[in-house]
PDB file of N, CA and C in Angstrom:
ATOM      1  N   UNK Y   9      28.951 -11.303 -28.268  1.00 63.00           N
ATOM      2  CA  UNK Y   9      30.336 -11.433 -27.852  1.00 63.00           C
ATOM      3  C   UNK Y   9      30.902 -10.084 -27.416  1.00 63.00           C
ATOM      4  N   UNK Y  10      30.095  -9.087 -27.633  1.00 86.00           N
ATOM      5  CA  UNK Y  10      30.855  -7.503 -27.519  1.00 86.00           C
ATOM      6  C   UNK Y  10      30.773  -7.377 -26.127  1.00 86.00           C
ATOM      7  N   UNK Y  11      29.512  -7.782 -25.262  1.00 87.00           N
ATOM      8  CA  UNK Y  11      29.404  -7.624 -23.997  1.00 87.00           C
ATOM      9  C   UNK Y  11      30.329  -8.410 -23.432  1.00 87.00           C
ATOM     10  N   UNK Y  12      30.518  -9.808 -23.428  1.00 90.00           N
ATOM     11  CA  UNK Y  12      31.755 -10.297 -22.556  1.00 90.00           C
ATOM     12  C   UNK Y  12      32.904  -9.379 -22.985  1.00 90.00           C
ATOM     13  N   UNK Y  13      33.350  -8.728 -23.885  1.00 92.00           N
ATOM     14  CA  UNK Y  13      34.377  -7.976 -24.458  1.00 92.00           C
ATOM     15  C   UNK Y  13      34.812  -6.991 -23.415  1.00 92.00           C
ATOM     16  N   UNK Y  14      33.296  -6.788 -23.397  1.00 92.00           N
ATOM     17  CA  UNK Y  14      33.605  -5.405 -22.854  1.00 92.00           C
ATOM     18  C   UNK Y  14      33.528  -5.724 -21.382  1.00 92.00           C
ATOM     19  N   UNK Y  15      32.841  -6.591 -20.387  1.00 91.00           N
ATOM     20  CA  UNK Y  15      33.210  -7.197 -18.910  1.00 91.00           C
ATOM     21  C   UNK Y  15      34.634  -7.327 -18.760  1.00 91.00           C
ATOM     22  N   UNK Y  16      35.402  -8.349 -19.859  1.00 90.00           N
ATOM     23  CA  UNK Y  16      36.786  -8.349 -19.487  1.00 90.00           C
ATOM     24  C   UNK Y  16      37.959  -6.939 -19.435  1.00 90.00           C
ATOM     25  N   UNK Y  17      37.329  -6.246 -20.149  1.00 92.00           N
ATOM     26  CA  UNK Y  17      37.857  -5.016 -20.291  1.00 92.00           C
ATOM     27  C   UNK Y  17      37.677  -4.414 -18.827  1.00 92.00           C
ATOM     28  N   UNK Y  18      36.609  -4.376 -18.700  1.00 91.00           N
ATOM     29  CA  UNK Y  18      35.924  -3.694 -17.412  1.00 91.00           C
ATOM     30  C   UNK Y  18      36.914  -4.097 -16.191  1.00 91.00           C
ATOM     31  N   UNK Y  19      36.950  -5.763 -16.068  1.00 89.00           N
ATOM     32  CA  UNK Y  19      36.958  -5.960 -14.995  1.00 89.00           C
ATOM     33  C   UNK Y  19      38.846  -5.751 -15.009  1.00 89.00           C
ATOM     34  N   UNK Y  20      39.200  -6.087 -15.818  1.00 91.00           N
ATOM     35  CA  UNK Y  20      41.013  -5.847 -16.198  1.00 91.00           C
ATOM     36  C   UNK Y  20      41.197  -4.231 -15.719  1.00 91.00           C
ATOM     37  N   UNK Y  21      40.326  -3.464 -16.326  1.00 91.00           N
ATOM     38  CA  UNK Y  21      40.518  -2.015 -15.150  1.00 91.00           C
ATOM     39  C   UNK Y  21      40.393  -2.198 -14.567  1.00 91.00           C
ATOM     40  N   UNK Y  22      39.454  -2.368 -13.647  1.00 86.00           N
ATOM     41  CA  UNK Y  22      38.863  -2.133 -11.958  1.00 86.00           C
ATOM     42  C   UNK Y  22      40.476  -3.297 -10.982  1.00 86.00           C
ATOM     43  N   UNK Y  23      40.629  -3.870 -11.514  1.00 86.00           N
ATOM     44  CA  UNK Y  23      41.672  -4.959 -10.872  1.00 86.00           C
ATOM     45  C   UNK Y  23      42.696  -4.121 -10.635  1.00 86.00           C
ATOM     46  N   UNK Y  24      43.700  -3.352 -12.245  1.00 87.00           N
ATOM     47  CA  UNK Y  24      44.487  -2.540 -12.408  1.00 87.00           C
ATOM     48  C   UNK Y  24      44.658  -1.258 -11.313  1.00 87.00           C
ATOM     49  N   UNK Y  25      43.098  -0.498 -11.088  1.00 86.00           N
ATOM     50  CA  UNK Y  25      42.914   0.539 -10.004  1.00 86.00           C
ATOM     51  C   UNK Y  25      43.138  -0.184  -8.559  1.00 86.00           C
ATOM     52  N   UNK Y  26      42.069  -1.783  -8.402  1.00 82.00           N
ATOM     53  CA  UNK Y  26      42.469  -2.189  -7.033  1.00 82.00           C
ATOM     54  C   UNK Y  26      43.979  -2.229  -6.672  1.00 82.00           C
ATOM     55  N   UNK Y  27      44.674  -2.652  -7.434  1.00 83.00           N
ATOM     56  CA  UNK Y  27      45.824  -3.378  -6.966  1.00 83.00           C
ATOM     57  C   UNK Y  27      46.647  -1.763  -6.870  1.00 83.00           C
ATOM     58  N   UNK Y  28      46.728  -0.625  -7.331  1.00 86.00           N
ATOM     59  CA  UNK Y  28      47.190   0.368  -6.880  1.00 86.00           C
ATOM     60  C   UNK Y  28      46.418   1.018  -5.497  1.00 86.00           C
ATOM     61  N   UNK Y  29      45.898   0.528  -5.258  1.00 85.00           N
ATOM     62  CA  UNK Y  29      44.801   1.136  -3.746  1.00 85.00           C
ATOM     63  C   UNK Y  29      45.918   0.405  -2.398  1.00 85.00           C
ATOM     64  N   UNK Y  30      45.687   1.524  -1.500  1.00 88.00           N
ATOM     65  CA  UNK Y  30      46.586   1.029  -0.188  1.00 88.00           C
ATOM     66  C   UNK Y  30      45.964  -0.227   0.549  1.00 88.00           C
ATOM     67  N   UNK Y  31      46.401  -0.763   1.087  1.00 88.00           N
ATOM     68  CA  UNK Y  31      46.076  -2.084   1.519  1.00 88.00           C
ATOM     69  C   UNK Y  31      44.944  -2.022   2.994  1.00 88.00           C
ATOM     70  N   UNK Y  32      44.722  -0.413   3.257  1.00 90.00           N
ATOM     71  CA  UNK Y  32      43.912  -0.680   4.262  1.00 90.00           C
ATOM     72  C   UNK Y  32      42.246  -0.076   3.371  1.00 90.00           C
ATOM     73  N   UNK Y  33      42.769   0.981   2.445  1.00 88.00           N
ATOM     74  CA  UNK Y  33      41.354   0.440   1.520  1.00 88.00           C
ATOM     75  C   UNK Y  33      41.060  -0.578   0.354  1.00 88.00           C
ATOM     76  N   UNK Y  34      41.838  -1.121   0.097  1.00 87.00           N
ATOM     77  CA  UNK Y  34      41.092  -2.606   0.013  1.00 87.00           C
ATOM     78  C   UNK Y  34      40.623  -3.487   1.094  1.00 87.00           C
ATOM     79  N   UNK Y  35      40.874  -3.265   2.245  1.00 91.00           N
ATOM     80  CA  UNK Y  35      40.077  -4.027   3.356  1.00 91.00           C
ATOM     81  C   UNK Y  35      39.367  -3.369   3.751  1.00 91.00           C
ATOM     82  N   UNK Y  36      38.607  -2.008   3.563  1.00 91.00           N
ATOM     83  CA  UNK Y  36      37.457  -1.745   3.357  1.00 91.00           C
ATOM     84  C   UNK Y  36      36.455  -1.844   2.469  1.00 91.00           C
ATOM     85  N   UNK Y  37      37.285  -2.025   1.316  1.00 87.00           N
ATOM     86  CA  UNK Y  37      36.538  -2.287   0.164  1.00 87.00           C
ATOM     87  C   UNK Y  37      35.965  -4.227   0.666  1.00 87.00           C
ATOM     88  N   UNK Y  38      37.128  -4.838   1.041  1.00 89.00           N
ATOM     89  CA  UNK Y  38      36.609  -6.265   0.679  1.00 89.00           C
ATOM     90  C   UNK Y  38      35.275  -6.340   1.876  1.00 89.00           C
ATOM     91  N   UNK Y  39      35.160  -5.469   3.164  1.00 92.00           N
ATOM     92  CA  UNK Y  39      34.342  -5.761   4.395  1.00 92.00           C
ATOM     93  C   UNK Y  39      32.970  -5.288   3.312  1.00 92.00           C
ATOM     94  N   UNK Y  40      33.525  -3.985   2.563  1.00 91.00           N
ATOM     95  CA  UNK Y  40      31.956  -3.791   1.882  1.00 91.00           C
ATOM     96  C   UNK Y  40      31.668  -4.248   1.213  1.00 91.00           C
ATOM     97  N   UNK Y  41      31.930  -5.179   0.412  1.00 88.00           N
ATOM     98  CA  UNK Y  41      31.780  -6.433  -0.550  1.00 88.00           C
ATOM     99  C   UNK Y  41      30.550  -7.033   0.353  1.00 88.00           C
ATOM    100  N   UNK Y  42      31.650  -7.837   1.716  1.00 89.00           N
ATOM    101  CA  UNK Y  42      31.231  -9.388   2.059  1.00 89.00           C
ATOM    102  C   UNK Y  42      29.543  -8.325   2.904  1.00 89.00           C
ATOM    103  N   UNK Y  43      29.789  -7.394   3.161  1.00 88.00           N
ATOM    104  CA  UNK Y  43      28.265  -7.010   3.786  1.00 88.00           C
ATOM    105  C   UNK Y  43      27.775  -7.285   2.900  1.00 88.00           C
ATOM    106  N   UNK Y  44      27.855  -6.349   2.116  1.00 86.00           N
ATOM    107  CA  UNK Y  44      26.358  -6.366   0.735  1.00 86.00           C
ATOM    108  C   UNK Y  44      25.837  -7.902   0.560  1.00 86.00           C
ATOM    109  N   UNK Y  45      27.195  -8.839   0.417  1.00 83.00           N
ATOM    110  CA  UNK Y  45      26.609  -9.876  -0.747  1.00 83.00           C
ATOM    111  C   UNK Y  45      25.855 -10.854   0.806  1.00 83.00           C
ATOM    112  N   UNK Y  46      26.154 -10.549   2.481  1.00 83.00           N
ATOM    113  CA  UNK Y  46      25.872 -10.999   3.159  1.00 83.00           C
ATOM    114  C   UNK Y  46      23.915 -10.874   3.346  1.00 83.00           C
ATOM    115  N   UNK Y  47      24.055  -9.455   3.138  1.00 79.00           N
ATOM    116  CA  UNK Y  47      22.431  -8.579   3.343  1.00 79.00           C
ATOM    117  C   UNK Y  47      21.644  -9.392   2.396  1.00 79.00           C
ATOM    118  N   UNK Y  48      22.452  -9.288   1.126  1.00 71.00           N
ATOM    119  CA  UNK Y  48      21.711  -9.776  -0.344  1.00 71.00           C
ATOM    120  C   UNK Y  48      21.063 -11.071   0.350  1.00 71.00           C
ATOM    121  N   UNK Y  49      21.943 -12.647   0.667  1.00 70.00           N
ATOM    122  CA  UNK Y  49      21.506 -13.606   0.807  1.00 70.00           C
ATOM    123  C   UNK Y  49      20.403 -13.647   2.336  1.00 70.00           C
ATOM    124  N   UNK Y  50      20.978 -12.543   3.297  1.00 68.00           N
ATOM    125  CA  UNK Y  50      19.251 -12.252   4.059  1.00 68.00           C
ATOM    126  C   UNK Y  50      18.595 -12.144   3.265  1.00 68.00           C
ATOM    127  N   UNK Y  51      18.528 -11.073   2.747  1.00 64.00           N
ATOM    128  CA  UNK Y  51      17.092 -10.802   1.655  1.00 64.00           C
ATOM    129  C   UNK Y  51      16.538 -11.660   0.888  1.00 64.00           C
ATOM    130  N   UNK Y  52      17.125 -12.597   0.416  1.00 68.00           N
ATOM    131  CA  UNK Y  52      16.615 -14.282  -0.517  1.00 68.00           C
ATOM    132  C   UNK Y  52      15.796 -14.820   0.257  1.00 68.00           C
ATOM    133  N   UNK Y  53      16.266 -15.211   1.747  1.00 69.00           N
ATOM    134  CA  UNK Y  53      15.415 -15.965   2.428  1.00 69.00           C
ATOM    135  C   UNK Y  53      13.869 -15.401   2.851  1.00 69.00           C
ATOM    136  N   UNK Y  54      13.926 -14.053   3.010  1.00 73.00           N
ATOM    137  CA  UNK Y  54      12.707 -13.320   3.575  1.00 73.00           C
ATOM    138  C   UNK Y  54      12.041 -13.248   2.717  1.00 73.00           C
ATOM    139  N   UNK Y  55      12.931 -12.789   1.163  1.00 73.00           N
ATOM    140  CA  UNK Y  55      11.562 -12.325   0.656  1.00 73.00           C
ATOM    141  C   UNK Y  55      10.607 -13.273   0.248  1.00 73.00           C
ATOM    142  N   UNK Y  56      10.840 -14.836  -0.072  1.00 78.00           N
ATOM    143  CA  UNK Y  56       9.573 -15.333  -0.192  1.00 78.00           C
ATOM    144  C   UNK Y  56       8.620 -15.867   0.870  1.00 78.00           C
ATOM    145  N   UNK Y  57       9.475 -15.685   2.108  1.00 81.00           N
ATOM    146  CA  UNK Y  57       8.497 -15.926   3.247  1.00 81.00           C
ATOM    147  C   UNK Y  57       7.309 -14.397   3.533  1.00 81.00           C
ATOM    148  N   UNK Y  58       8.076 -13.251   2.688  1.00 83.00           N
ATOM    149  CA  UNK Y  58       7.412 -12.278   3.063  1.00 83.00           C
ATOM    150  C   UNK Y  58       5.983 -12.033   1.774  1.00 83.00           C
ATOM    151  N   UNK Y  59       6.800 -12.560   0.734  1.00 85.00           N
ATOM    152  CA  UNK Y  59       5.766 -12.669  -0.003  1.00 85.00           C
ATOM    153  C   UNK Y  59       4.313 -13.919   0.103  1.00 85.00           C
ATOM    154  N   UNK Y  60       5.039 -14.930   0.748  1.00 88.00           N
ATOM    155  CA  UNK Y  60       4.176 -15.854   0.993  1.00 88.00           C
ATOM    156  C   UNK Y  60       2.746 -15.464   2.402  1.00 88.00           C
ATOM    157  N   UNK Y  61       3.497 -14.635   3.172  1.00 89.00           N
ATOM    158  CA  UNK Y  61       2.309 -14.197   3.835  1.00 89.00           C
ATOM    159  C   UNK Y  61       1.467 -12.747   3.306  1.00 89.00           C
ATOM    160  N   UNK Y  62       1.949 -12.279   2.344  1.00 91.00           N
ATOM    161  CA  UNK Y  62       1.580 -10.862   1.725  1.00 91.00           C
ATOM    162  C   UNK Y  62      -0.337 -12.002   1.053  1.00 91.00           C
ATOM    163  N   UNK Y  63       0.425 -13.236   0.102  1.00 93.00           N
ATOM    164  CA  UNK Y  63      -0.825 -14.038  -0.088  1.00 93.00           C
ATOM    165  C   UNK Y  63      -1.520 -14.365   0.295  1.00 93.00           C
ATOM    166  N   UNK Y  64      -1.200 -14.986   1.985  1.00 93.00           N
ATOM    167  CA  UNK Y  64      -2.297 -15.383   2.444  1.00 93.00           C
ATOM    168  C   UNK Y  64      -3.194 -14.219   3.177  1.00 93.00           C
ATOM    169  N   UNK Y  65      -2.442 -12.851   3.480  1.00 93.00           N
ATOM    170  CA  UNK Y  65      -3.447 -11.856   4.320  1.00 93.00           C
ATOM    171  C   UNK Y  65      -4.640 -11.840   3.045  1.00 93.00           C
ATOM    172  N   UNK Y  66      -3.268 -11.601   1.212  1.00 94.00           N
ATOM    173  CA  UNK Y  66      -4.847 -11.161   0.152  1.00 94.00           C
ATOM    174  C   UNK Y  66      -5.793 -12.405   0.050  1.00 94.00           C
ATOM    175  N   UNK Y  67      -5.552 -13.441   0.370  1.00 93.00           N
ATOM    176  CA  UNK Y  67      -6.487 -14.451   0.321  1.00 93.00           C
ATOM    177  C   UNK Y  67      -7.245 -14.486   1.365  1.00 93.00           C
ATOM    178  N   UNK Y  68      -7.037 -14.030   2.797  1.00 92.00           N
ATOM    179  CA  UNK Y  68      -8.254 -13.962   3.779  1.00 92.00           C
ATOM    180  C   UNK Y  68      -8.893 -12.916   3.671  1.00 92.00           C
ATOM    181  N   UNK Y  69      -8.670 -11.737   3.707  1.00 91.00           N
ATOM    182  CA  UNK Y  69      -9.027 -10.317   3.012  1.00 91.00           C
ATOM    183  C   UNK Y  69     -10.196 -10.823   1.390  1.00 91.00           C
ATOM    184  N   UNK Y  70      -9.940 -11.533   0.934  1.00 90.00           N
ATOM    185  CA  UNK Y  70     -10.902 -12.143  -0.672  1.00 90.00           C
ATOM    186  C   UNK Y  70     -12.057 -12.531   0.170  1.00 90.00           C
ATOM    187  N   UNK Y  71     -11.654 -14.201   0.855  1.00 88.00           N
ATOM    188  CA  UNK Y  71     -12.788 -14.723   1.403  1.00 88.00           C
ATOM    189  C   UNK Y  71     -13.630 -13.988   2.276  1.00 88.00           C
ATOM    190  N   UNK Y  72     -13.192 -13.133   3.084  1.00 85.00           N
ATOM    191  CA  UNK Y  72     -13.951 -12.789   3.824  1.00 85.00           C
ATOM    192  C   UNK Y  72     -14.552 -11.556   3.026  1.00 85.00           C
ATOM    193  N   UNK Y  73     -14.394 -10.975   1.887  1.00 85.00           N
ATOM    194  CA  UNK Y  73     -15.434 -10.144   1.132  1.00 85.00           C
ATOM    195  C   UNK Y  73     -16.089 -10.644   0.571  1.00 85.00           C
ATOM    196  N   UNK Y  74     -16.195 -11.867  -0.138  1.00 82.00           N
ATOM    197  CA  UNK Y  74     -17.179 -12.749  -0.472  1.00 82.00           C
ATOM    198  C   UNK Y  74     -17.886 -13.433  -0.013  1.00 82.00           C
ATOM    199  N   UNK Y  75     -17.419 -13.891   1.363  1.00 79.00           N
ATOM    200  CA  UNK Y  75     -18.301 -14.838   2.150  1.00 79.00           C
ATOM    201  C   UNK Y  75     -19.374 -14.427   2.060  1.00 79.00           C
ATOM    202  N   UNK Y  76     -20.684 -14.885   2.127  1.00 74.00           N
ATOM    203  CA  UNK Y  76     -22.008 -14.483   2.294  1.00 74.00           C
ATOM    204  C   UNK Y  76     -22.228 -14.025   3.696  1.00 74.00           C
ATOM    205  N   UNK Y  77     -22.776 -12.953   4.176  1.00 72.00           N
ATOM    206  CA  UNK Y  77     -23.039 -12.439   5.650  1.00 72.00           C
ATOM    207  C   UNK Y  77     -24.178 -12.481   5.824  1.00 72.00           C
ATOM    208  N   UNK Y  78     -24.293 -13.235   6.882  1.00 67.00           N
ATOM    209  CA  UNK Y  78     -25.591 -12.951   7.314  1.00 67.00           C
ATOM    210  C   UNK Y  78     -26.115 -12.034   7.707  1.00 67.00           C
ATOM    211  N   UNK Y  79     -26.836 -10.941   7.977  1.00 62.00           N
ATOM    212  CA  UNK Y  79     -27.329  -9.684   8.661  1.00 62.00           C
ATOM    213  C   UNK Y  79     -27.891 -10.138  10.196  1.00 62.00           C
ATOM    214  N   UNK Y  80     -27.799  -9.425  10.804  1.00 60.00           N
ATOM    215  CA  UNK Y  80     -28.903  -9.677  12.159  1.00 60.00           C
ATOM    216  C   UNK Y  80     -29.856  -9.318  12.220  1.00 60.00           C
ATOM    217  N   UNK Y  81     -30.923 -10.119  12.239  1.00 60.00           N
ATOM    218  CA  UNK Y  81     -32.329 -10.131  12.064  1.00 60.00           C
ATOM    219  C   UNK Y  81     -32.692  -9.200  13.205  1.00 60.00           C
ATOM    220  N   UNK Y  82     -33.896  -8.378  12.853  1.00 58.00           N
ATOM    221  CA  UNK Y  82     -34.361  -7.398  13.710  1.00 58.00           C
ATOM    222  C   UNK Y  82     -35.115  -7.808  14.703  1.00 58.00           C
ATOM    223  N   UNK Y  83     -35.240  -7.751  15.539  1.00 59.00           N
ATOM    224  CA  UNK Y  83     -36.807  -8.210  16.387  1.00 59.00           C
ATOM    225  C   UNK Y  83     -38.474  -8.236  15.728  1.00 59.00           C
ATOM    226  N   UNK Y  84     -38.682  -6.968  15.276  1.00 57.00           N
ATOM    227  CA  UNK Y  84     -39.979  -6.885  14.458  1.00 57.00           C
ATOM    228  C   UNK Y  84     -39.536  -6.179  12.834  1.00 57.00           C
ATOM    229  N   UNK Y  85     -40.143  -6.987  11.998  1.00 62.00           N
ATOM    230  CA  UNK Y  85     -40.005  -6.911  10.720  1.00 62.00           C
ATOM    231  C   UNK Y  85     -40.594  -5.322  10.359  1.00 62.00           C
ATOM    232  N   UNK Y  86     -39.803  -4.867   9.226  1.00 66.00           N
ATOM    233  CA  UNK Y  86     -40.388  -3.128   9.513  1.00 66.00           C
ATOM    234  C   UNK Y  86     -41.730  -3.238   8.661  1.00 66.00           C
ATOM    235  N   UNK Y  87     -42.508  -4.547   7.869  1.00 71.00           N
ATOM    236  CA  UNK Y  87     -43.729  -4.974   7.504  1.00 71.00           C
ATOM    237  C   UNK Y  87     -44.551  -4.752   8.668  1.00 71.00           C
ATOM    238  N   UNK Y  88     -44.215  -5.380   9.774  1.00 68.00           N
ATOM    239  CA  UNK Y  88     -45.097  -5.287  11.457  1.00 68.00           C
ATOM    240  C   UNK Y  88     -45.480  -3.886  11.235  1.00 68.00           C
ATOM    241  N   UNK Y  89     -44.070  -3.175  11.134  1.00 65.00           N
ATOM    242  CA  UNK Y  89     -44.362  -1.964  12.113  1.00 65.00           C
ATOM    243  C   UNK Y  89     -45.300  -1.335  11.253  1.00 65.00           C
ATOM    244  N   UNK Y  90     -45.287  -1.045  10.250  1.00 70.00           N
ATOM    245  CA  UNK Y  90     -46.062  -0.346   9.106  1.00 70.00           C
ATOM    246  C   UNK Y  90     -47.469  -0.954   9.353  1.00 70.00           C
ATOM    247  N   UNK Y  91     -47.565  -2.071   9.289  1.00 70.00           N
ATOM    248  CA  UNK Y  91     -48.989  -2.638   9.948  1.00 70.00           C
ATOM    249  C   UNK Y  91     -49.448  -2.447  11.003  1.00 70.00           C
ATOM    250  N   UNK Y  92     -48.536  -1.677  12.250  1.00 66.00           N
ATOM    251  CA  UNK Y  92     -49.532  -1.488  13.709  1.00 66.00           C
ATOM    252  C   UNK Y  92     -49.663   0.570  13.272  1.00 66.00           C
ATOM    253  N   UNK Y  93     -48.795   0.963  12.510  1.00 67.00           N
ATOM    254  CA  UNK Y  93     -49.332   2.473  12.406  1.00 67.00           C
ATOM    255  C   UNK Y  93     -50.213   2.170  11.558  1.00 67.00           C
ATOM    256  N   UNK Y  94     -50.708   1.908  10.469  1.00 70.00           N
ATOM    257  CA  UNK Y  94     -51.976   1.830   9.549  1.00 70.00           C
ATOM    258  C   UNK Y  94     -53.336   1.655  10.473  1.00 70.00           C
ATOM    259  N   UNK Y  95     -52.550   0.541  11.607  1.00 68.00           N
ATOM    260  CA  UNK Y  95     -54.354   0.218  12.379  1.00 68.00           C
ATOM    261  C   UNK Y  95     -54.398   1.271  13.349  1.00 68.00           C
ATOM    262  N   UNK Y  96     -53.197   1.757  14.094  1.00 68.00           N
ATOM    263  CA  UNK Y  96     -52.670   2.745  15.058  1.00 68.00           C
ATOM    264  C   UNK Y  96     -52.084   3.858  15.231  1.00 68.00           C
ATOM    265  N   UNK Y  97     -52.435   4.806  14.462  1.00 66.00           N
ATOM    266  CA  UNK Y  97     -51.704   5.860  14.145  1.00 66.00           C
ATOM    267  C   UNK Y  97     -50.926   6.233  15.550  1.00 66.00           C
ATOM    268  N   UNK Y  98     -51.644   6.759  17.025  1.00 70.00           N
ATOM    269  CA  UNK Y  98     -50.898   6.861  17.973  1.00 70.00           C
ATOM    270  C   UNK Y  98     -49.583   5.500  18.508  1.00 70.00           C
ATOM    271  N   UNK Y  99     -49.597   4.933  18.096  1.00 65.00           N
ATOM    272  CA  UNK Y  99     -48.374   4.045  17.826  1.00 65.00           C
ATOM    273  C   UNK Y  99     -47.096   4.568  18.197  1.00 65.00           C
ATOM    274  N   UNK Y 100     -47.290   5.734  17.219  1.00 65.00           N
ATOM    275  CA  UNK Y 100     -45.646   6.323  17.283  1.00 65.00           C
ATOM    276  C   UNK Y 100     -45.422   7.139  18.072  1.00 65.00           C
ATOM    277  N   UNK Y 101     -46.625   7.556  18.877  1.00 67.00           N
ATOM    278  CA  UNK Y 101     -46.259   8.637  20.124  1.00 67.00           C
ATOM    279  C   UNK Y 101     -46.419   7.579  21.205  1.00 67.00           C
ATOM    280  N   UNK Y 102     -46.694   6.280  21.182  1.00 73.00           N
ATOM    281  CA  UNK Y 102     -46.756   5.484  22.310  1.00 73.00           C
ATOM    282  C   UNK Y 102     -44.806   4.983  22.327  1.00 73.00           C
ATOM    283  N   UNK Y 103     -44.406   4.873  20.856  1.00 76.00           N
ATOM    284  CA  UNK Y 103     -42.694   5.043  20.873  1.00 76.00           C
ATOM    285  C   UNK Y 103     -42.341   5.696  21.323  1.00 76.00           C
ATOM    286  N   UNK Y 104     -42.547   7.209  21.235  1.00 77.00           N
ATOM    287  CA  UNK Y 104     -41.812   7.952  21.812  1.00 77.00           C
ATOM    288  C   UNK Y 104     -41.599   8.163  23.455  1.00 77.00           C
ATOM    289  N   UNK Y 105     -42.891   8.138  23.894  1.00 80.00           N
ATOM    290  CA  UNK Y 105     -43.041   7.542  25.508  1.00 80.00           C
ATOM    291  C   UNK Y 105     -41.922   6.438  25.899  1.00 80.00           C
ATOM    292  N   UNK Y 106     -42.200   5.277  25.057  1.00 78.00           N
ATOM    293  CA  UNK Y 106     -41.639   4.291  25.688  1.00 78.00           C
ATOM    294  C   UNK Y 106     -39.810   4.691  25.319  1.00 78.00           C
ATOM    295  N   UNK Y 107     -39.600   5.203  24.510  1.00 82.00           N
ATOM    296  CA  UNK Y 107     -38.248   5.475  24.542  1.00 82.00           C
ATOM    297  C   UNK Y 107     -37.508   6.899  25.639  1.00 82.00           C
ATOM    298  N   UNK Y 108     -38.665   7.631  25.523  1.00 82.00           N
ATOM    299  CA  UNK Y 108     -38.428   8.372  27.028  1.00 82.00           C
ATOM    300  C   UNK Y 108     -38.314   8.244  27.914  1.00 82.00           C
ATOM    301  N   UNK Y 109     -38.824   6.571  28.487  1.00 82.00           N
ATOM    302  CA  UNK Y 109     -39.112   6.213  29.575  1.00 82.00           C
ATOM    303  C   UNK Y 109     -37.784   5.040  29.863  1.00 82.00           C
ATOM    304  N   UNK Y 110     -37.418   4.818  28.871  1.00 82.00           N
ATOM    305  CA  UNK Y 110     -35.843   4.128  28.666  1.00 82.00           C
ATOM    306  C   UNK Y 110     -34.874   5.317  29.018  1.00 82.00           C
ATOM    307  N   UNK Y 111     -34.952   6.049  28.647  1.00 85.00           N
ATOM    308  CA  UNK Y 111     -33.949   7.207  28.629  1.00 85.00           C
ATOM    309  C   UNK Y 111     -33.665   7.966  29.967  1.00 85.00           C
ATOM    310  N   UNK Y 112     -34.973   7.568  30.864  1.00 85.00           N
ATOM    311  CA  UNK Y 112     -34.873   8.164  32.301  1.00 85.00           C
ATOM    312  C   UNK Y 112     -34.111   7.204  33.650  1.00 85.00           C
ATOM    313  N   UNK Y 113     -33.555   6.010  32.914  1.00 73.00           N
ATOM    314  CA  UNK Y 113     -32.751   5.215  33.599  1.00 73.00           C
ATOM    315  C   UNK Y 113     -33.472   4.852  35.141  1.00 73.00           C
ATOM    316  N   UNK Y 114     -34.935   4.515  35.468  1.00 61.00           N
ATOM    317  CA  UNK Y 114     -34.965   4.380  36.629  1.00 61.00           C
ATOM    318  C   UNK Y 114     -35.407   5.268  37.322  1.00 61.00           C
ATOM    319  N   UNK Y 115     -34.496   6.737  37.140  1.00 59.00           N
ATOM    320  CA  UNK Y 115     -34.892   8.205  37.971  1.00 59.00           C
ATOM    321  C   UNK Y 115     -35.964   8.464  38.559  1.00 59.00           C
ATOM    322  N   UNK Y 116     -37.274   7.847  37.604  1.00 52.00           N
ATOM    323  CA  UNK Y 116     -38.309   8.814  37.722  1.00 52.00           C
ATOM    324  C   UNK Y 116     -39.369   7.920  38.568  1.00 52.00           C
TER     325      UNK Y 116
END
């Protein structure tokens, strides 16, 4: 009961100070009232539309870290390759050719 006590108290001042205030700042006071409490009820409506998409970005952001990914399969398994240097040691200088020969675009 002390807190309503003390609201009526409160608000019995603040009334007492308004009603001595000139009449063109209380009509600044009342315009800054009706903004605030205007902004306030914007802000009701957004924020659960803003929160409602804040969920769904963290819910596509989830699935898509869990989804299972497939990798892209290589052309030759790096088992192959290890199996043509064991039988072929020059193998890998026949790579290097052939990637030199990529690299000359035609030119040569």
């Amino acid at each position: 009961m002390k807190d309503r006590e003390f609201e009526d108290w409160a608000r019995a001042r603040l009334e007492e100070h308004e009603a001595a205030l000139s009449a063109e700042i209380r009509r600044r006071l009342r315009l800054g009232r009706e903004a605030a409490l205007e902004s306030s009820t914007r802000l009701r409506w957004r924020l659960p539309m803003v929160a409602g998409l804040a969920t769904a970005a963290l819910l596509l952001l989830a699935v898509g870290l869990w989804w299972p990914h497939s990798l892209p399969t290589v052309p030759g398994e790096p088992e192959d390759l290890v199996l043509l240097i064991e039988d072929d040691p020059e193998f890998i200088a026949d790579l290097e050719f052939y990637e030199w020969l990529e690299s000359q675009d035609g030119t040569g």
